[in-house]
C-alpha cells in the first residue's frame, strides 16, 4: 500500500493504493469516476483512455502508483463550468455518438491530438484514433467530428 | 435521397437526446450505477466442451471470508430460452455442461479478488463426454446427444418448404448453375461487456441490465425464479451496443438475481471481455448450397437452397435463424419457384444466436455471389441481371411475403451511378475492381416471440404542466437512437419544440411494454405506437380548445409550441395554455398508443417467420484493390443506397448505414470467431478477434432512398440491419472484377487470395 498524490481534473487527490491497482480501478471503484469505461481490461479497446499530463494513456494498463505527482484528465474534467469542449460539441453535432461507450476515450484521444497538432489531415486523425475501437459508427462521423472540432478551435483561437 | 421535407422536426438531422450525457461521461451504463454495499459476482465456467457434472462442492468457497453466497444449478433448475420451442437453458448448469465456458456456479463476495479466489475453491467433478464440434458429425452422431430433446442425432430442427412448381421452373431454364458456400461465425463485439446489477428489497427484485429486451428478461426471470412479474422490475440503463448479443435473457442476469435474493445485498456481475466472447450468441456458421435456373437473358425461373447451421450448445434464436435463412431469399428478385431445406444442429461450442441482419446475412452473401457467377457465365452485366429480376412495389413473393413500398431499383441505380459502374466494371487495371450486390430485410417481425394478441409496442404520452410532454416507452435505446426518434415523432405530431419532449424508456415498472430491440422493429412499431399516442393527445387538446374558442376543431393546428387557427400567423395560445384548458375541463392529457402488425403469416407451417409489415431494400457497390504479391485485400470504398421509407433522422440513419457496412466489411475480411480442436475459443479478445479500427474501414458513402412506406411512421422503415446484407457479397464480387477469382468461403484471408491466384495460374 502506498499513498499517492495527483491532480485529477485539477483537483488534488491523495489516496492509498495497492501496488497492483490500476489507474482505471482507482478512478472507477475508489473515486466513482465512471465516465472512464472498462471495455476489455487488456489494453485492446481504448475505452479506458485518460490523459496523463495531456497525453492519452490506457488507464487499465497504467498502475495507479505511476500517476504520483502527475495530472490526470478524465472525460468528467473536459467541460469547464458546464461549457463543453469544442471536441465534445463536434462529436454531438456530427452524430459521432451512438452507444457512447467508446466516446469518452475517443474524445480525450482527439483532444490530445488537436493540442499537439491543431490541423491534422484525415490520415493523421485516423492514426491517432486507431487504438480506440468503436463498433457502432464505422468511424466516419468520428473522423468528421475531429475535423469539425479542429475547425471550431481554429475559429475560436483566431485573433479579433 | 431525402426529398423536400414538409415537416418541421422529423426528416431533419438531429443529435441524439443523450449525446451531452454520453460526451461528458455522465451517462450511466449498468456497470456505472452506484449501489450501496454492492457485492461483486463472478461465474465459474466449464473447462470441458462436454461433460456430465458428478458433484459440486461449494463448502470451501462458502467459508472463505468475504464470500456472501454461492449458487449452482440446484438453486434454479428451471429451463428457459428466448424461443418457446427452445427452452433448453438453465441459469447455471444442471447435470451437464455443453461448451467450454458454460456457466456452472456463481459467487457473491465483497470484492473481485475474493470472488475469483472463491471460484477456485469450488470443487466440481466431471465425467468428460465426447464432444462434437463439426456440424456434419452432429447430423449423424446418435451415440452422443448434446440435448436429449433432439429427436434425430443432434439436429435441433429441420425445415423443408417448397413454393411454386420447382420442377417446371428448372425445366423452363436455359441455364442452371449450382454452387456451395460457407460463412463462418462472427461475434457482435460490442464495446460494453454485459453487466447485470440486482437488488432484492422488501420481497421485490430490481434488475438493471444491459439488455435489448427488458420485457423478455422480465418474463423469463419470473418463470425461472418463481417470483411474480409484479414483484420484478427490469431497467435497461445506457447500453453500449448490442447487435443481437444482448437480445435474449442471459445466465448472468439470473445468477445476479439469485445471489441478490440469497444475500439481500445488491450484487453486480460484469463480464470480462473473454466472457463476452464465450457467451457469444453471434452469427451462425452456415454451409449453403444454391441451384438456380435462368433464361438466356438472366430471368430467374427457379431457386433451390439448402443450409446447415452450426448452432453451438443451446437453442437461442437458432430455429428462427434457420427459417429466416431460407425465407429471406425470395426478394429482392422475382423468383417464381423456390424450395429450401435447412437444418440446425447442436455442437459443443458457445451458442450462436442473432446478430445484426439475423438469418439473412449468410444466404445473401451466397446468393449475390451465385448470381454474379450466373451473370458471368451468360455474359450479362451484374447490374443488368439484377435490374431485370428486381422486385417491384406492391407484389407478393413466392413464399407469400407481402411487399409494399420498394425502391430497390432506385438503390441499384444510385450505387451504379456513384461508383461509376459503366466506366469501371471490367475496365480497371488488374488488381482493382468494383462489384455490387443487393438485399432486403424486415422492419420488425410480424409475430411476437411468444404468441399473444396484444400490441408489440405501446407508448404512453402525458402532458406536463410546463407545456411539455413526457413519452413513456418500453423500447430499448441500445445506441441506435430510438429515444431520439420517439422524441422527434412526438414533437412533430404535437407541434412542439424538441426540448419540450422528454423520453422515459425501457423500465418495466414505469413504461408500457415494447418487445425490444431486435428484428429492426423499433422505428416502425414503437414509432407507430408513439405517433398514435401523440395523435390522441392532439385530438383531445384540439377538441377542448375548439369548444372553448368556439372554433371548428379541423381549423385548429399545433405548431412551434402553440395553437393556431389555420392560415393565421398569430397564435391563439401556447401549448401550455391549451393544456391548462384541457386539464381544467377534466380532459386527461394522457394517452396510450399501440402497434400490432396486420395478419401476414403465410398459409403454410412456419409461415409466420419471414413476414413483416414492411421491408427495407438496399444495394451496395464496393471498390477493392488486391496486392497480388501478398494477397492483401484493401476495400477502398463502399457505396450504400438504402430504401428506409423515410429518414426520420437522417443523421442517425446514415450512422446506422455506416456502422452496418463497417461490420459487414469486418466479417468479410477480418473477423473469425473460431475454435481450436477440443472446442477452446481461438482467442476471446480483441487482438485475436479483430474488429475494424478506423485505419481498416473503407470510406463509406450512404445514400438514403425514400419510398414513403404506407404503414410506417411518417413513411419510415428500417435501416440498421438490412444495410449490412449487401456489404459482404459486394466485396466478394469486386474481388472477381479485380483478380478474376471467386471466393465462396468467408471470412477471407490473404492466404485464401494467394491460393486462388495460384489455382488460376495453374489453369
mmCIF file of C-alpha atoms in Angstrom, chain A residues 48-111:
data_model
loop_
_atom_site.group_PDB
_atom_site.id
_atom_site.type_symbol
_atom_site.label_atom_id
_atom_site.label_comp_id
_atom_site.label_asym_id
_atom_site.label_seq_id
_atom_site.Cartn_x
_atom_site.Cartn_y
_atom_site.Cartn_z
ATOM 1 C CA UNK A 48 -10.449 3.454 -20.704
ATOM 2 C CA UNK A 49 -8.293 6.181 -22.264
ATOM 3 C CA UNK A 50 -7.483 9.119 -19.981
ATOM 4 C CA UNK A 51 -4.965 11.912 -20.361
ATOM 5 C CA UNK A 52 -1.811 11.750 -18.275
ATOM 6 C CA UNK A 53 -0.074 15.131 -18.406
ATOM 7 C CA UNK A 54 -2.071 15.738 -21.564
ATOM 8 C CA UNK A 55 -1.092 12.502 -23.343
ATOM 9 C CA UNK A 56 -3.563 9.681 -23.892
ATOM 10 C CA UNK A 57 -2.830 6.533 -21.874
ATOM 11 C CA UNK A 58 -4.769 3.333 -21.282
ATOM 12 C CA UNK A 59 -5.785 3.514 -17.642
ATOM 13 C CA UNK A 60 -6.329 -0.262 -17.493
ATOM 14 C CA UNK A 61 -2.625 -0.794 -18.174
ATOM 15 C CA UNK A 62 -1.389 2.089 -16.040
ATOM 16 C CA UNK A 63 -0.588 1.337 -12.429
ATOM 17 C CA UNK A 64 -2.059 3.891 -10.096
ATOM 18 C CA UNK A 65 1.289 4.445 -8.390
ATOM 19 C CA UNK A 66 2.665 5.761 -11.686
ATOM 20 C CA UNK A 67 0.484 8.865 -11.623
ATOM 21 C CA UNK A 68 2.112 10.185 -8.463
ATOM 22 C CA UNK A 69 2.544 13.965 -8.762
ATOM 23 C CA UNK A 70 1.110 13.990 -12.279
ATOM 24 C CA UNK A 71 -2.034 15.381 -13.864
ATOM 25 C CA UNK A 72 -4.840 13.087 -14.875
ATOM 26 C CA UNK A 73 -7.716 14.282 -17.045
ATOM 27 C CA UNK A 74 -10.827 12.165 -17.443
ATOM 28 C CA UNK A 75 -13.920 12.839 -19.509
ATOM 29 C CA UNK A 76 -15.550 14.399 -16.448
ATOM 30 C CA UNK A 77 -12.891 17.104 -16.468
ATOM 31 C CA UNK A 78 -13.263 18.243 -20.051
ATOM 32 C CA UNK A 79 -16.239 20.570 -19.879
ATOM 33 C CA UNK A 80 -15.324 23.629 -17.838
ATOM 34 C CA UNK A 81 -18.094 25.335 -15.891
ATOM 35 C CA UNK A 82 -20.685 23.441 -17.871
ATOM 36 C CA UNK A 83 -19.254 24.675 -21.189
ATOM 37 C CA UNK A 84 -18.482 21.747 -23.430
ATOM 38 C CA UNK A 85 -15.047 21.450 -25.016
ATOM 39 C CA UNK A 86 -15.134 22.008 -28.809
ATOM 40 C CA UNK A 87 -14.365 18.301 -29.343
ATOM 41 C CA UNK A 88 -17.402 17.380 -27.268
ATOM 42 C CA UNK A 89 -19.617 19.758 -29.217
ATOM 43 C CA UNK A 90 -18.297 18.428 -32.502
ATOM 44 C CA UNK A 91 -18.962 14.795 -31.517
ATOM 45 C CA UNK A 92 -22.533 15.743 -30.693
ATOM 46 C CA UNK A 93 -23.193 17.716 -33.830
ATOM 47 C CA UNK A 94 -21.534 15.299 -36.216
ATOM 48 C CA UNK A 95 -23.558 12.345 -34.970
ATOM 49 C CA UNK A 96 -20.316 10.681 -33.872
ATOM 50 C CA UNK A 97 -22.013 9.105 -30.857
ATOM 51 C CA UNK A 98 -24.203 6.032 -30.967
ATOM 52 C CA UNK A 99 -23.984 3.781 -27.936
ATOM 53 C CA UNK A 100 -21.479 6.164 -26.406
ATOM 54 C CA UNK A 101 -19.295 3.584 -24.691
ATOM 55 C CA UNK A 102 -16.172 4.425 -26.701
ATOM 56 C CA UNK A 103 -16.980 8.143 -26.683
ATOM 57 C CA UNK A 104 -15.038 9.240 -23.560
ATOM 58 C CA UNK A 105 -11.853 7.582 -24.819
ATOM 59 C CA UNK A 106 -12.358 8.868 -28.348
ATOM 60 C CA UNK A 107 -12.987 12.429 -27.208
ATOM 61 C CA UNK A 108 -9.914 12.502 -24.968
ATOM 62 C CA UNK A 109 -7.704 10.994 -27.669
ATOM 63 C CA UNK A 110 -8.993 13.558 -30.146
ATOM 64 C CA UNK A 111 -8.423 16.423 -27.716
#
